[in-house]
Structures are given as C-alpha cells and as structure tokens.
C-alpha cells in the first residue's frame, strides 16, 4: 500500500473513532490498525529521509 493510501486509511480510522460508533472491542481493533499504519508510514518516511541524506552527501 502506498503511503498516500495509508494516510487515507488512517484518516478513515480517525473519523470512525471520532464518531464513537461500535463496541469497545471494535474501537480498540481500529486503534491498533491505525497505530500499525502509523508505524509503517514512519518507517517509510525514515527510509526516504536516509536516501535523501545519502544523495545530498554525495554531491
């Protein structure tokens, strides 16, 4: 999944949680899924940042 798609999914999860619908278990599962997506996004961003550093240092 592309990072843009992950951001959209995180936004959808936030909206669902803010609507406060569903059970506590469902909300917790959404929360866990959102946190996993955030971790994946952070990892991808860090990877790109490292690539940028390598590129700028080699110039």
PDB file of N, CA and C in Angstrom:
ATOM      1  N   UNK A   1       0.847  -1.175   0.000  1.00  0.00           N
ATOM      2  CA  UNK A   1       0.000   0.000   0.000  1.00  0.00           C
ATOM      3  C   UNK A   1       0.898   1.245   0.000  1.00  0.00           C
ATOM      4  N   UNK A   2       0.585   2.187  -0.868  1.00  0.00           N
ATOM      5  CA  UNK A   2       1.362   3.421  -0.932  1.00  0.00           C
ATOM      6  C   UNK A   2       1.100   4.266   0.307  1.00  0.00           C
ATOM      7  N   UNK A   3       2.061   5.122   0.628  1.00  0.00           N
ATOM      8  CA  UNK A   3       1.951   5.926   1.840  1.00  0.00           C
ATOM      9  C   UNK A   3       0.727   6.847   1.784  1.00  0.00           C
ATOM     10  N   UNK A   4       0.390   7.331   0.598  1.00  0.00           N
ATOM     11  CA  UNK A   4      -0.793   8.177   0.466  1.00  0.00           C
ATOM     12  C   UNK A   4      -2.060   7.402   0.823  1.00  0.00           C
ATOM     13  N   UNK A   5      -2.111   6.141   0.407  1.00  0.00           N
ATOM     14  CA  UNK A   5      -3.248   5.284   0.738  1.00  0.00           C
ATOM     15  C   UNK A   5      -3.288   4.999   2.236  1.00  0.00           C
ATOM     16  N   UNK A   6      -2.106   4.836   2.828  1.00  0.00           N
ATOM     17  CA  UNK A   6      -2.044   4.610   4.270  1.00  0.00           C
ATOM     18  C   UNK A   6      -2.556   5.833   5.025  1.00  0.00           C
ATOM     19  N   UNK A   7      -2.182   7.030   4.567  1.00  0.00           N
ATOM     20  CA  UNK A   7      -2.678   8.251   5.203  1.00  0.00           C
ATOM     21  C   UNK A   7      -4.203   8.333   5.116  1.00  0.00           C
ATOM     22  N   UNK A   8      -4.768   7.981   3.968  1.00  0.00           N
ATOM     23  CA  UNK A   8      -6.228   7.995   3.810  1.00  0.00           C
ATOM     24  C   UNK A   8      -6.883   6.999   4.755  1.00  0.00           C
ATOM     25  N   UNK A   9      -6.281   5.819   4.869  1.00  0.00           N
ATOM     26  CA  UNK A   9      -6.827   4.800   5.766  1.00  0.00           C
ATOM     27  C   UNK A   9      -6.758   5.267   7.220  1.00  0.00           C
ATOM     28  N   UNK A  10      -5.653   5.892   7.600  1.00  0.00           N
ATOM     29  CA  UNK A  10      -5.530   6.437   8.960  1.00  0.00           C
ATOM     30  C   UNK A  10      -6.607   7.483   9.192  1.00  0.00           C
ATOM     31  N   UNK A  11      -6.829   8.349   8.214  1.00  0.00           N
ATOM     32  CA  UNK A  11      -7.865   9.379   8.323  1.00  0.00           C
ATOM     33  C   UNK A  11      -9.246   8.744   8.488  1.00  0.00           C
ATOM     34  N   UNK A  12      -9.516   7.691   7.733  1.00  0.00           N
ATOM     35  CA  UNK A  12     -10.796   6.985   7.864  1.00  0.00           C
ATOM     36  C   UNK A  12     -10.958   6.380   9.253  1.00  0.00           C
ATOM     37  N   UNK A  13      -9.879   5.820   9.776  1.00  0.00           N
ATOM     38  CA  UNK A  13      -9.921   5.228  11.116  1.00  0.00           C
ATOM     39  C   UNK A  13     -10.197   6.306  12.157  1.00  0.00           C
ATOM     40  N   UNK A  14      -9.515   7.436  12.039  1.00  0.00           N
ATOM     41  CA  UNK A  14      -9.734   8.540  12.980  1.00  0.00           C
ATOM     42  C   UNK A  14     -11.189   8.987  12.940  1.00  0.00           C
ATOM     43  N   UNK A  15     -11.732   9.141  11.730  1.00  0.00           N
ATOM     44  CA  UNK A  15     -13.133   9.550  11.599  1.00  0.00           C
ATOM     45  C   UNK A  15     -14.070   8.540  12.246  1.00  0.00           C
ATOM     46  N   UNK A  16     -13.808   7.267  12.045  1.00  0.00           N
ATOM     47  CA  UNK A  16     -14.638   6.222  12.648  1.00  0.00           C
ATOM     48  C   UNK A  16     -14.573   6.279  14.167  1.00  0.00           C
ATOM     49  N   UNK A  17     -13.376   6.468  14.696  1.00  0.00           N
ATOM     50  CA  UNK A  17     -13.225   6.532  16.150  1.00  0.00           C
ATOM     51  C   UNK A  17     -13.896   7.780  16.721  1.00  0.00           C
ATOM     52  N   UNK A  18     -13.830   8.894  15.992  1.00  0.00           N
ATOM     53  CA  UNK A  18     -14.458  10.129  16.463  1.00  0.00           C
ATOM     54  C   UNK A  18     -15.979  10.029  16.467  1.00  0.00           C
ATOM     55  N   UNK A  19     -16.544   9.218  15.574  1.00  0.00           N
ATOM     56  CA  UNK A  19     -17.993   9.046  15.524  1.00  0.00           C
ATOM     57  C   UNK A  19     -18.489   8.219  16.707  1.00  0.00           C
ATOM     58  N   UNK A  20     -17.556   7.536  17.373  1.00  0.00           N
ATOM     59  CA  UNK A  20     -17.851   6.786  18.594  1.00  0.00           C
ATOM     60  C   UNK A  20     -18.942   5.743  18.384  1.00  0.00           C
ATOM     61  N   UNK A  21     -18.938   5.109  17.219  1.00  0.00           N
ATOM     62  CA  UNK A  21     -19.882   4.035  16.947  1.00  0.00           C
ATOM     63  C   UNK A  21     -19.167   2.704  17.110  1.00  0.00           C
ATOM     64  N   UNK A  22     -19.905   1.689  17.423  1.00  0.00           N
ATOM     65  CA  UNK A  22     -19.315   0.370  17.567  1.00  0.00           C
ATOM     66  C   UNK A  22     -18.975   0.071  19.014  1.00  0.00           C
ATOM     67  N   UNK A  23     -18.521  -1.144  19.207  1.00  0.00           N
ATOM     68  CA  UNK A  23     -18.191  -1.597  20.553  1.00  0.00           C
ATOM     69  C   UNK A  23     -16.782  -1.158  20.942  1.00  0.00           C
ATOM     70  N   UNK A  24     -16.473  -1.346  22.196  1.00  0.00           N
ATOM     71  CA  UNK A  24     -15.134  -1.047  22.691  1.00  0.00           C
ATOM     72  C   UNK A  24     -14.101  -1.917  21.979  1.00  0.00           C
ATOM     73  N   UNK A  25     -14.429  -3.183  21.784  1.00  0.00           N
ATOM     74  CA  UNK A  25     -13.505  -4.088  21.082  1.00  0.00           C
ATOM     75  C   UNK A  25     -13.254  -3.633  19.649  1.00  0.00           C
ATOM     76  N   UNK A  26     -14.307  -3.208  18.958  1.00  0.00           N
ATOM     77  CA  UNK A  26     -14.153  -2.723  17.585  1.00  0.00           C
ATOM     78  C   UNK A  26     -13.295  -1.461  17.546  1.00  0.00           C
ATOM     79  N   UNK A  27     -13.533  -0.571  18.495  1.00  0.00           N
ATOM     80  CA  UNK A  27     -12.736   0.657  18.565  1.00  0.00           C
ATOM     81  C   UNK A  27     -11.277   0.340  18.842  1.00  0.00           C
ATOM     82  N   UNK A  28     -11.039  -0.614  19.732  1.00  0.00           N
ATOM     83  CA  UNK A  28      -9.665  -0.991  20.048  1.00  0.00           C
ATOM     84  C   UNK A  28      -8.971  -1.594  18.832  1.00  0.00           C
ATOM     85  N   UNK A  29      -9.676  -2.418  18.066  1.00  0.00           N
ATOM     86  CA  UNK A  29      -9.099  -3.005  16.855  1.00  0.00           C
ATOM     87  C   UNK A  29      -8.770  -1.921  15.830  1.00  0.00           C
ATOM     88  N   UNK A  30      -9.659  -0.941  15.681  1.00  0.00           N
ATOM     89  CA  UNK A  30      -9.379   0.180  14.781  1.00  0.00           C
ATOM     90  C   UNK A  30      -8.150   0.948  15.252  1.00  0.00           C
ATOM     91  N   UNK A  31      -8.064   1.175  16.557  1.00  0.00           N
ATOM     92  CA  UNK A  31      -6.922   1.888  17.128  1.00  0.00           C
ATOM     93  C   UNK A  31      -5.625   1.142  16.821  1.00  0.00           C
ATOM     94  N   UNK A  32      -5.623  -0.180  17.048  1.00  0.00           N
ATOM     95  CA  UNK A  32      -4.424  -0.980  16.770  1.00  0.00           C
ATOM     96  C   UNK A  32      -4.048  -0.911  15.293  1.00  0.00           C
ATOM     97  N   UNK A  33      -5.034  -1.013  14.420  1.00  0.00           N
ATOM     98  CA  UNK A  33      -4.770  -0.941  12.986  1.00  0.00           C
ATOM     99  C   UNK A  33      -4.184   0.420  12.625  1.00  0.00           C
ATOM    100  N   UNK A  34      -4.744   1.478  13.198  1.00  0.00           N
ATOM    101  CA  UNK A  34      -4.228   2.824  12.943  1.00  0.00           C
ATOM    102  C   UNK A  34      -2.795   2.981  13.411  1.00  0.00           C
ATOM    103  N   UNK A  35      -2.488   2.469  14.583  1.00  0.00           N
ATOM    104  CA  UNK A  35      -1.126   2.570  15.108  1.00  0.00           C
ATOM    105  C   UNK A  35      -0.147   1.783  14.237  1.00  0.00           C
ATOM    106  N   UNK A  36      -0.568   0.629  13.758  1.00  0.00           N
ATOM    107  CA  UNK A  36       0.291  -0.152  12.854  1.00  0.00           C
ATOM    108  C   UNK A  36       0.564   0.617  11.563  1.00  0.00           C
ATOM    109  N   UNK A  37      -0.470   1.249  11.019  1.00  0.00           N
ATOM    110  CA  UNK A  37      -0.294   2.041   9.803  1.00  0.00           C
ATOM    111  C   UNK A  37       0.635   3.228  10.042  1.00  0.00           C
ATOM    112  N   UNK A  38       0.499   3.866  11.191  1.00  0.00           N
ATOM    113  CA  UNK A  38       1.371   4.999  11.524  1.00  0.00           C
ATOM    114  C   UNK A  38       2.826   4.541  11.608  1.00  0.00           C
ATOM    115  N   UNK A  39       3.060   3.385  12.218  1.00  0.00           N
ATOM    116  CA  UNK A  39       4.423   2.848  12.294  1.00  0.00           C
ATOM    117  C   UNK A  39       4.985   2.581  10.901  1.00  0.00           C
ATOM    118  N   UNK A  40       4.156   2.001  10.031  1.00  0.00           N
ATOM    119  CA  UNK A  40       4.598   1.732   8.660  1.00  0.00           C
ATOM    120  C   UNK A  40       4.938   3.035   7.937  1.00  0.00           C
ATOM    121  N   UNK A  41       4.109   4.055   8.120  1.00  0.00           N
ATOM    122  CA  UNK A  41       4.367   5.354   7.486  1.00  0.00           C
ATOM    123  C   UNK A  41       5.663   5.961   8.010  1.00  0.00           C
ATOM    124  N   UNK A  42       5.858   5.903   9.317  1.00  0.00           N
ATOM    125  CA  UNK A  42       7.088   6.438   9.904  1.00  0.00           C
ATOM    126  C   UNK A  42       8.315   5.720   9.359  1.00  0.00           C
ATOM    127  N   UNK A  43       8.232   4.405   9.228  1.00  0.00           N
ATOM    128  CA  UNK A  43       9.355   3.640   8.678  1.00  0.00           C
ATOM    129  C   UNK A  43       9.648   4.056   7.243  1.00  0.00           C
ATOM    130  N   UNK A  44       8.607   4.237   6.459  1.00  0.00           N
ATOM    131  CA  UNK A  44       8.784   4.642   5.062  1.00  0.00           C
ATOM    132  C   UNK A  44       9.387   6.044   4.978  1.00  0.00           C
ATOM    133  N   UNK A  45       8.915   6.950   5.813  1.00  0.00           N
ATOM    134  CA  UNK A  45       9.443   8.320   5.826  1.00  0.00           C
ATOM    135  C   UNK A  45      10.915   8.318   6.234  1.00  0.00           C
ATOM    136  N   UNK A  46      11.266   7.538   7.257  1.00  0.00           N
ATOM    137  CA  UNK A  46      12.664   7.449   7.687  1.00  0.00           C
ATOM    138  C   UNK A  46      13.547   6.894   6.571  1.00  0.00           C
ATOM    139  N   UNK A  47      13.033   5.910   5.843  1.00  0.00           N
ATOM    140  CA  UNK A  47      13.787   5.324   4.736  1.00  0.00           C
ATOM    141  C   UNK A  47      14.065   6.375   3.662  1.00  0.00           C
ATOM    142  N   UNK A  48      13.066   7.158   3.329  1.00  0.00           N
ATOM    143  CA  UNK A  48      13.234   8.202   2.317  1.00  0.00           C
ATOM    144  C   UNK A  48      14.192   9.284   2.819  1.00  0.00           C
ATOM    145  N   UNK A  49      14.073   9.652   4.103  1.00  0.00           N
ATOM    146  CA  UNK A  49      14.985  10.654   4.669  1.00  0.00           C
ATOM    147  C   UNK A  49      16.435  10.193   4.572  1.00  0.00           C
ATOM    148  N   UNK A  50      16.683   8.924   4.864  1.00  0.00           N
ATOM    149  CA  UNK A  50      18.044   8.384   4.770  1.00  0.00           C
ATOM    150  C   UNK A  50      18.549   8.425   3.335  1.00  0.00           C
ATOM    151  N   UNK A  51      17.677   8.122   2.385  1.00  0.00           N
ATOM    152  CA  UNK A  51      18.068   8.181   0.976  1.00  0.00           C
ATOM    153  C   UNK A  51      18.407   9.612   0.570  1.00  0.00           C
ATOM    154  N   UNK A  52      17.644  10.569   1.068  1.00  0.00           N
ATOM    155  CA  UNK A  52      17.911  11.980   0.759  1.00  0.00           C
ATOM    156  C   UNK A  52      19.256  12.400   1.333  1.00  0.00           C
ATOM    157  N   UNK A  53      19.550  11.969   2.560  1.00  0.00           N
ATOM    158  CA  UNK A  53      20.832  12.301   3.187  1.00  0.00           C
ATOM    159  C   UNK A  53      21.979  11.738   2.360  1.00  0.00           C
ATOM    160  N   UNK A  54      21.856  10.495   1.936  1.00  0.00           N
ATOM    161  CA  UNK A  54      22.902   9.868   1.121  1.00  0.00           C
ATOM    162  C   UNK A  54      23.086  10.639  -0.179  1.00  0.00           C
ATOM    163  N   UNK A  55      22.013  11.013  -0.813  1.00  0.00           N
ATOM    164  CA  UNK A  55      22.097  11.747  -2.077  1.00  0.00           C
ATOM    165  C   UNK A  55      22.727  13.125  -1.900  1.00  0.00           C
ATOM    166  N   UNK A  56      22.351  13.824  -0.833  1.00  0.00           N
ATOM    167  CA  UNK A  56      22.891  15.171  -0.636  1.00  0.00           C
ATOM    168  C   UNK A  56      24.347  15.138  -0.188  1.00  0.00           C
ATOM    169  N   UNK A  57      24.755  14.087   0.514  1.00  0.00           N
ATOM    170  CA  UNK A  57      26.151  13.978   0.945  1.00  0.00           C
ATOM    171  C   UNK A  57      27.071  13.645  -0.218  1.00  0.00           C
ATOM    172  N   UNK A  58      26.547  12.975  -1.217  1.00  0.00           N
ATOM    173  CA  UNK A  58      27.388  12.573  -2.344  1.00  0.00           C
ATOM    174  C   UNK A  58      27.571  13.691  -3.369  1.00  0.00           C
ATOM    175  N   UNK A  59      26.882  14.794  -3.180  1.00  0.00           N
ATOM    176  CA  UNK A  59      27.016  15.910  -4.132  1.00  0.00           C
ATOM    177  C   UNK A  59      28.203  16.768  -3.812  1.00  0.00           C
TER     178      UNK A  59
END
